[in-house]
Short mmCIF file of C-alpha atoms in Angstrom, two decimals:
data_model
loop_
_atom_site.label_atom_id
_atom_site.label_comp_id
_atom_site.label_asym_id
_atom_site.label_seq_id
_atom_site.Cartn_x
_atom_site.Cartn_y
_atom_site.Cartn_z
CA UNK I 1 106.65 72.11 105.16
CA UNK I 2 103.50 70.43 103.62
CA UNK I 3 103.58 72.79 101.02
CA UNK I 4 106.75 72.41 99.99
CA UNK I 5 106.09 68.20 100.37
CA UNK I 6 103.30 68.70 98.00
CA UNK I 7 105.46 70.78 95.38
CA UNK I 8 108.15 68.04 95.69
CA UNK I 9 105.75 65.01 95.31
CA UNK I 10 103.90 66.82 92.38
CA UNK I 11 107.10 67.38 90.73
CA UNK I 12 108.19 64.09 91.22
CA UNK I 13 105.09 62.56 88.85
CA UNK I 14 105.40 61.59 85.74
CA UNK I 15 102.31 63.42 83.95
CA UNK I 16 100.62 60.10 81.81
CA UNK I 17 100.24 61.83 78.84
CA UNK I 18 102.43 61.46 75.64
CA UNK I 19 103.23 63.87 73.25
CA UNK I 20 103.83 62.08 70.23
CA UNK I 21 103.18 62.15 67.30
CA UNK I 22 103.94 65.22 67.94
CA UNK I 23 100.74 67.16 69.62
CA UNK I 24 100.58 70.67 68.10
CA UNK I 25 97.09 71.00 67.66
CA UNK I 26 97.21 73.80 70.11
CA UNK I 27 99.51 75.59 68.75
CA UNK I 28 98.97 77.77 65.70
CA UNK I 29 101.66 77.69 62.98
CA UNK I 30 102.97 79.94 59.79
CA UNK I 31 105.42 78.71 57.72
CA UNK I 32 106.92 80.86 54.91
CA UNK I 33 109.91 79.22 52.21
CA UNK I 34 112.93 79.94 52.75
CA UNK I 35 111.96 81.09 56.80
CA UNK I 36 112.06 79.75 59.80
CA UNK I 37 108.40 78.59 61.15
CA UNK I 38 106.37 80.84 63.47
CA UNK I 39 104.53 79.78 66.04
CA UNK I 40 101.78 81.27 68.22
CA UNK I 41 103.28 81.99 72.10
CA UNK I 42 100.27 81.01 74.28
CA UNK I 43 97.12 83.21 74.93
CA UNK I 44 99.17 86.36 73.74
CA UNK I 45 98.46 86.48 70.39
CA UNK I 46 102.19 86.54 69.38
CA UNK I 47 103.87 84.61 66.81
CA UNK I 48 107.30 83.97 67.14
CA UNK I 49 110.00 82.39 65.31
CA UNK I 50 110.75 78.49 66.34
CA UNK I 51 114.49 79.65 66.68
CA UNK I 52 115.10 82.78 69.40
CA UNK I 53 118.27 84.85 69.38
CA UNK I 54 119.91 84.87 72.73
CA UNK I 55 122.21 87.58 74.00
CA UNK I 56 125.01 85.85 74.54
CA UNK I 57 125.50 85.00 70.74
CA UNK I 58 126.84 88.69 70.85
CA UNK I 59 128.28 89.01 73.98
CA UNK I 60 131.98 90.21 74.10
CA UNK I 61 131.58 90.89 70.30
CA UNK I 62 132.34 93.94 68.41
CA UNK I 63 129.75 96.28 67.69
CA UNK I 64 130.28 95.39 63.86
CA UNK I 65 130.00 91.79 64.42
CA UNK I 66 127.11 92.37 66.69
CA UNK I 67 124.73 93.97 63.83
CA UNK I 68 125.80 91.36 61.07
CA UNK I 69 124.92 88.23 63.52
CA UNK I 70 121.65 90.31 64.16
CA UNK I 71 120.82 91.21 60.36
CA UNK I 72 121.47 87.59 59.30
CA UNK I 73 119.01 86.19 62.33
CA UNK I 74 116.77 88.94 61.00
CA UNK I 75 117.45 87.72 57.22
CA UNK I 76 116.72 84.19 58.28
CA UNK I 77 113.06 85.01 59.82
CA UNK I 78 114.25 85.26 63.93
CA UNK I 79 111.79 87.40 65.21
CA UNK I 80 112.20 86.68 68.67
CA UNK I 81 115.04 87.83 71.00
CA UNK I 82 116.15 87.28 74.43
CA UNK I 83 118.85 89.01 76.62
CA UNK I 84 119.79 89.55 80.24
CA UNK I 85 122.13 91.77 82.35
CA UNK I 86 123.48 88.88 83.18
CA UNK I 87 125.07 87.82 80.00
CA UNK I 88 128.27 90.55 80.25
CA UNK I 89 127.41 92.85 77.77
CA UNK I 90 125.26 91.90 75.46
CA UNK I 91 122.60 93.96 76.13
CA UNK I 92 125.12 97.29 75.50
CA UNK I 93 125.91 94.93 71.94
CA UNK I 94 122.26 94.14 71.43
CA UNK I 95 120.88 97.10 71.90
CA UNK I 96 122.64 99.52 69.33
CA UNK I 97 122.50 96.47 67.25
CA UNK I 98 118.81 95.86 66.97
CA UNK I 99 117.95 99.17 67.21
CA UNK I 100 117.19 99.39 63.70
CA UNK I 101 114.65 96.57 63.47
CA UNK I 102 113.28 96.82 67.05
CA UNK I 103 109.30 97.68 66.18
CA UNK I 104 109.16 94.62 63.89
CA UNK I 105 110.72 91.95 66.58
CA UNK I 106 109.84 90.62 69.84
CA UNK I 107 112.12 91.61 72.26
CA UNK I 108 112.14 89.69 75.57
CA UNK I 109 114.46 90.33 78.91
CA UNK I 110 115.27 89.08 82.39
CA UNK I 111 116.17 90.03 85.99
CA UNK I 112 117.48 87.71 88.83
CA UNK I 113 116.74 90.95 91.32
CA UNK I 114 113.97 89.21 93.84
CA UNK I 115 113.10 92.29 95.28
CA UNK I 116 110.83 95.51 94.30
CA UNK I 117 113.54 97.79 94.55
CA UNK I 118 116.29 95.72 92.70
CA UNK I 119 114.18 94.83 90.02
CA UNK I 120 112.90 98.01 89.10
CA UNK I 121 116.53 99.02 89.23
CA UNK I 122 117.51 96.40 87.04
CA UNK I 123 114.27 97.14 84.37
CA UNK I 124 115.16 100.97 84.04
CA UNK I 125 118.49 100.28 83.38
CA UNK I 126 117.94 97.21 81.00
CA UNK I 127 115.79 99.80 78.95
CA UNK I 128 118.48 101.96 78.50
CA UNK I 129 121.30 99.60 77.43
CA UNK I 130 118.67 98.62 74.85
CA UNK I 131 117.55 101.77 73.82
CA UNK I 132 113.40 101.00 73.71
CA UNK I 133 110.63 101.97 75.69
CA UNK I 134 109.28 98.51 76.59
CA UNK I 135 110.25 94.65 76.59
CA UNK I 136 107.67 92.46 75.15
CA UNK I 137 108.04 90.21 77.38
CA UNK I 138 110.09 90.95 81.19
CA UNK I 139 110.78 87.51 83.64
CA UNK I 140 112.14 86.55 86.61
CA UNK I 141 115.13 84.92 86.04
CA UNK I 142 116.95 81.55 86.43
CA UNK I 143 115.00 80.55 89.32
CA UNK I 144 115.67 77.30 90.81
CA UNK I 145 114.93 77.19 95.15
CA UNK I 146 111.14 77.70 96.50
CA UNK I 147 112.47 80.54 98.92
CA UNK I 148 113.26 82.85 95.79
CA UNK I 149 109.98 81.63 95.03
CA UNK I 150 108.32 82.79 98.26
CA UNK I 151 110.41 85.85 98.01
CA UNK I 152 109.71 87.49 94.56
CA UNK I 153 106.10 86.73 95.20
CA UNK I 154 106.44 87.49 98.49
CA UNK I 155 105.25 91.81 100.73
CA UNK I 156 108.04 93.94 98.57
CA UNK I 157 109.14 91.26 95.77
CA UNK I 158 110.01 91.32 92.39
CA UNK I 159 106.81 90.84 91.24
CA UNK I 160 105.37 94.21 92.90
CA UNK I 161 107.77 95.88 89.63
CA UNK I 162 106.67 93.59 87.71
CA UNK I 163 103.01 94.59 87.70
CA UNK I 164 104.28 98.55 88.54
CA UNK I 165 106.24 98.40 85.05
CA UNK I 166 102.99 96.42 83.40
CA UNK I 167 101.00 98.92 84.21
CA UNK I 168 103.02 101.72 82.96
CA UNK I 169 103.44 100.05 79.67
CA UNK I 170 107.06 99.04 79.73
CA UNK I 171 106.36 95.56 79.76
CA UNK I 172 103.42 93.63 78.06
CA UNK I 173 104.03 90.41 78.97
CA UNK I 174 105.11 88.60 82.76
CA UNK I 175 107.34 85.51 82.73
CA UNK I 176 109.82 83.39 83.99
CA UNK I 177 112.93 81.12 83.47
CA UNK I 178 113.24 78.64 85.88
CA UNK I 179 116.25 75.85 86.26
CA UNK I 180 114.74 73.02 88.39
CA UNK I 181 110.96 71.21 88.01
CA UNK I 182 110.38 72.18 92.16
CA UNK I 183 110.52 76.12 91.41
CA UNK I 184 108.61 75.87 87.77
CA UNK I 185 106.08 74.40 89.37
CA UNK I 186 105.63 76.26 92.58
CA UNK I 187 105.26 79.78 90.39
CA UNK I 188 102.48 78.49 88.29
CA UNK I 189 100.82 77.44 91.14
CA UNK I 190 101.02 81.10 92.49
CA UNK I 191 100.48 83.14 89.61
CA UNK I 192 98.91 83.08 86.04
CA UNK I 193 102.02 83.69 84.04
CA UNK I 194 102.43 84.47 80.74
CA UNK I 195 105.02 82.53 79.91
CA UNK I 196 108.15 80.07 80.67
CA UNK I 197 110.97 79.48 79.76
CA UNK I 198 112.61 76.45 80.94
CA UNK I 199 115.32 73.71 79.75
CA UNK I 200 113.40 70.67 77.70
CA UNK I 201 115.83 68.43 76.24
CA UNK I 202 115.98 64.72 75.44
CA UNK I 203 118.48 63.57 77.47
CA UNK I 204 116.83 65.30 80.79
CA UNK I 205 113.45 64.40 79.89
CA UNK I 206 113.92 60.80 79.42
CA UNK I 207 116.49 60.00 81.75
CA UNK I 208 115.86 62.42 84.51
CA UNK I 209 112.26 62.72 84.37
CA UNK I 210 113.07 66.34 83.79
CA UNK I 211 110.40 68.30 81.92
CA UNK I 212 107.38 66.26 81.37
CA UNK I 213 105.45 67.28 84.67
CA UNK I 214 106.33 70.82 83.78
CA UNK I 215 105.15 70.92 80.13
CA UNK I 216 101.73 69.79 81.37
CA UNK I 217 101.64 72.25 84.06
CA UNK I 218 102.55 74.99 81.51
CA UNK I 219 99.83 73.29 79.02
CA UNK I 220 96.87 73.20 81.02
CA UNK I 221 97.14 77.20 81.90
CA UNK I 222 97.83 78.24 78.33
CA UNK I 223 101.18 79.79 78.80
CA UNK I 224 103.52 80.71 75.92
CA UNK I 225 106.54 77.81 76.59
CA UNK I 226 109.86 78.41 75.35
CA UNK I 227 112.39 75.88 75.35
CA UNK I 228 116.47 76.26 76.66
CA UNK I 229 118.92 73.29 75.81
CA UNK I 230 117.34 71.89 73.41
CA UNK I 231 120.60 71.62 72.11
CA UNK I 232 122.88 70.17 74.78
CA UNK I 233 124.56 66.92 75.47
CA UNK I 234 125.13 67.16 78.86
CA UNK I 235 127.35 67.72 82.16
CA UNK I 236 131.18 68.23 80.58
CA UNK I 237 133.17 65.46 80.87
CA UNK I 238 135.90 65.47 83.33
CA UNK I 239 138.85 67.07 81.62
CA UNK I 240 137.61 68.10 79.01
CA UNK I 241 138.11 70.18 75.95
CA UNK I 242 136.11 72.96 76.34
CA UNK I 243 137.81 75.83 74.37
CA UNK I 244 135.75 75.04 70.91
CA UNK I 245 132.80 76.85 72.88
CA UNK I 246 134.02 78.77 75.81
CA UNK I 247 130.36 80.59 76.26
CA UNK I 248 129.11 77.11 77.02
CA UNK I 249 128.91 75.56 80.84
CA UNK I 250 127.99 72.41 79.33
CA UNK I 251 128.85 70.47 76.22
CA UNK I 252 126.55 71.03 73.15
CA UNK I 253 125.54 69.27 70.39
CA UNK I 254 127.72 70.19 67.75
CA UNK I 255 127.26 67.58 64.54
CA UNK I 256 124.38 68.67 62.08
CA UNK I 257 122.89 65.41 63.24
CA UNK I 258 122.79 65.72 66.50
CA UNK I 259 121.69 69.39 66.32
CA UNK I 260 118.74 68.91 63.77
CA UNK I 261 117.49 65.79 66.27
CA UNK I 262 118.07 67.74 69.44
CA UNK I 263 115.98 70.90 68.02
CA UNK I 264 113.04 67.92 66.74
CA UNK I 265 112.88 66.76 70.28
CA UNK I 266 112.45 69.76 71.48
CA UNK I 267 109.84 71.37 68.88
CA UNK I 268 107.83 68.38 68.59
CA UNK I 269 106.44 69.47 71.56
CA UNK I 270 104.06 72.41 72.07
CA UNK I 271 106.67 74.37 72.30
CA UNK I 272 106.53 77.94 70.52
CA UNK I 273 110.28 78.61 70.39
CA UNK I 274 114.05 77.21 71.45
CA UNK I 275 116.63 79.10 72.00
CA UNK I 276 120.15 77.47 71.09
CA UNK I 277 123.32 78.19 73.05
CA UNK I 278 125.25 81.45 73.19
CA UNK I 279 127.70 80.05 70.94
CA UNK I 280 127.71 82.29 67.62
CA UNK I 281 128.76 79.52 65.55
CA UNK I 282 126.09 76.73 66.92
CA UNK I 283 123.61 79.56 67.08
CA UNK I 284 124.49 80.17 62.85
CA UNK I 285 124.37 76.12 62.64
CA UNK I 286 120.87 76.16 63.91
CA UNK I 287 119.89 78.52 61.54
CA UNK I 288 120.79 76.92 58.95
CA UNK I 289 118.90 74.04 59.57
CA UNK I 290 115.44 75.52 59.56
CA UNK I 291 114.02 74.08 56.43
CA UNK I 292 114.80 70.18 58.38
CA UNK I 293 113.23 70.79 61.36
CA UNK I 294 110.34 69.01 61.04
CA UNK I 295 108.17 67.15 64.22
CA UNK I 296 109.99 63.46 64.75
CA UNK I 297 107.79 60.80 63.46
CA UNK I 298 107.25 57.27 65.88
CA UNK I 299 110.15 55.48 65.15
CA UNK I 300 112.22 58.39 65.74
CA UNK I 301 110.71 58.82 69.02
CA UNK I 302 111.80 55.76 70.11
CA UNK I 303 115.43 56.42 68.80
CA UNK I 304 115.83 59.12 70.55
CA UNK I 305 114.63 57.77 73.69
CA UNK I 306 117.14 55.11 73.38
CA UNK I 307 119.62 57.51 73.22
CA UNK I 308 118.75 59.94 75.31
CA UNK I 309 118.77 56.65 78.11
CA UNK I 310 122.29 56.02 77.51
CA UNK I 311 123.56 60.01 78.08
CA UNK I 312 123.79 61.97 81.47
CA UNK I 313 121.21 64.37 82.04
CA UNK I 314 121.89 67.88 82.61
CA UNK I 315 119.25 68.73 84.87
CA UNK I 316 117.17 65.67 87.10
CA UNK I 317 113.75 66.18 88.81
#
């Protein structure tokens, strides 16, 4: 229990640092016209592209529409993609559909298997559906309470295949996605990840304290961070509408404005990539934007604070 009190209270801090102007001095960066920016991914000597191609964007798709949403994230300088078994079946879309351009991209997947067994399970077959020999990057997945924690850590955990399948060469790199600041920050206190991948958004930063504590966590051990929901509202509203984006458990940003402000937040931090939602057509919107997504400058900070205090926060610490 005093474990767990001193994960809770350190999670609870707010970190006195600020990052802004925007602090990217750590962070090396490429930009090319007509591209989207690349960014180095921690110590691992990657560069990736600020926008990452999640799964989902193809999930219940044809196979036709599959390849052209991949060829025109591939014409549009994504070099970084993300997918899970547990997005339906986009990896069995994915798969056949990046096939073709798979040596040239980073190719990053997940398992929420805790144990040894499961995992490597879940790995094997997860290199199948997407017909390659290795993931880039391999993480535990969507984890959110300290006994998953404890347990994929843990005599006969997760991690165990982790390090098997490292060691083999089918993975390179060891990360995590994690949904709440108590669980982020109890695995990198227990092992030097690679990377994370965890929601950092306006609204949930400012006005749940959501993020901040983690980002410095992440920053003082070097790891790659990668960014989910950069591009969300919030909680939906009670009744309503949500068949404009039925791949989406919470309501998005959807105007250009609020998109291109959502993704600033977001990358003005040392953040190497962001991943948009599932939605195909928000996911094309955010491509489109690349040239305009420049770090926020003060007074925009301040805007967005204001308005991120007024919203509902996703996610809270």
């Amino acid at each position: 229990m005093k474990r767990r009190r001193f994960i809770a209270a350190a999670a609870a801090a707010v970190p006195a640092i600020t990052l802004f102007p925007a602090d990217l001095s750590g962070i090396s960066r490429q930009t090319v016209p007509g591209k989207l920016e690349k960014r180095s991914l921690g110590r691992t000597g990657e560069m990736l592209s600020v926008i990452g191609f999640g799964g989902i964007v193809v999930m219940n798709a044809t196979h036709a529409e599959a390849s052209e949403r991949v060829r025109k994230a591939i014409d549009s300088g994504v070099n970084y993609f993300d997918v899970a078994p547990s997005y339906g079946d986009a990896e069995l879309k994915l798969g056949p559909a990046l096939e073709p351009y798979r040596k040239d991209v980073f190719l990053a997947c997940k398992t929420t298997m805790r144990t040894r067994a499961e995992a490597r399970k879940e790995l094997e077959q997860s290199l199948q559906n997407m017909r390659t020999d290795h993931f880039d990057l391999y993480q535990h997945h969507a984890v959110t309470e300290l006994k998953d924690v404890d347990t994929l850590l843990g005599p006969g955990g997760a991690m165990e295949a982790f390090l098997e399948a490292r060691e083999a060469g089918k993975i390179r790199f060891i990360g995590f996605s994690a949904h709440s600041v108590e669980a982020a920050m109890a695995l990198m206190e227990r092992f030097d990840f690679d990377t994370i991948l965890f929601p950092f958004n306006y609204t949930a930063w400012h006005a749940g304290n959501f993020g901040p504590q983690v980002m410095q966590k992440a920053r003082e051990k070097n790891m790659g961070i990668l960014a989910l929901k950069a591009m969300a509202r919030g909680p939906w509203p009670e009744g309503a509408d949500r068949s404009a984006w039925p791949k989406c458990w919470y309501e998005p940003l959807h105007t250009e404005e609020d998109i291109i402000m959502g993704l600033r937040f977001t990358l003005s931090h040392p953040v190497t990539a962001a991943i948009p939602p599932g939605d195909e057509t928000l996911f094309m919107q955010a491509l489109g934007l690349a040239d305009r997504l420049k770090p926020l400058d003060s007074s925009e900070v301040l805007e967005i604070k204001e308005k991120a205090l007024r919203g509902i926060p996703l996610f809270r610490a």
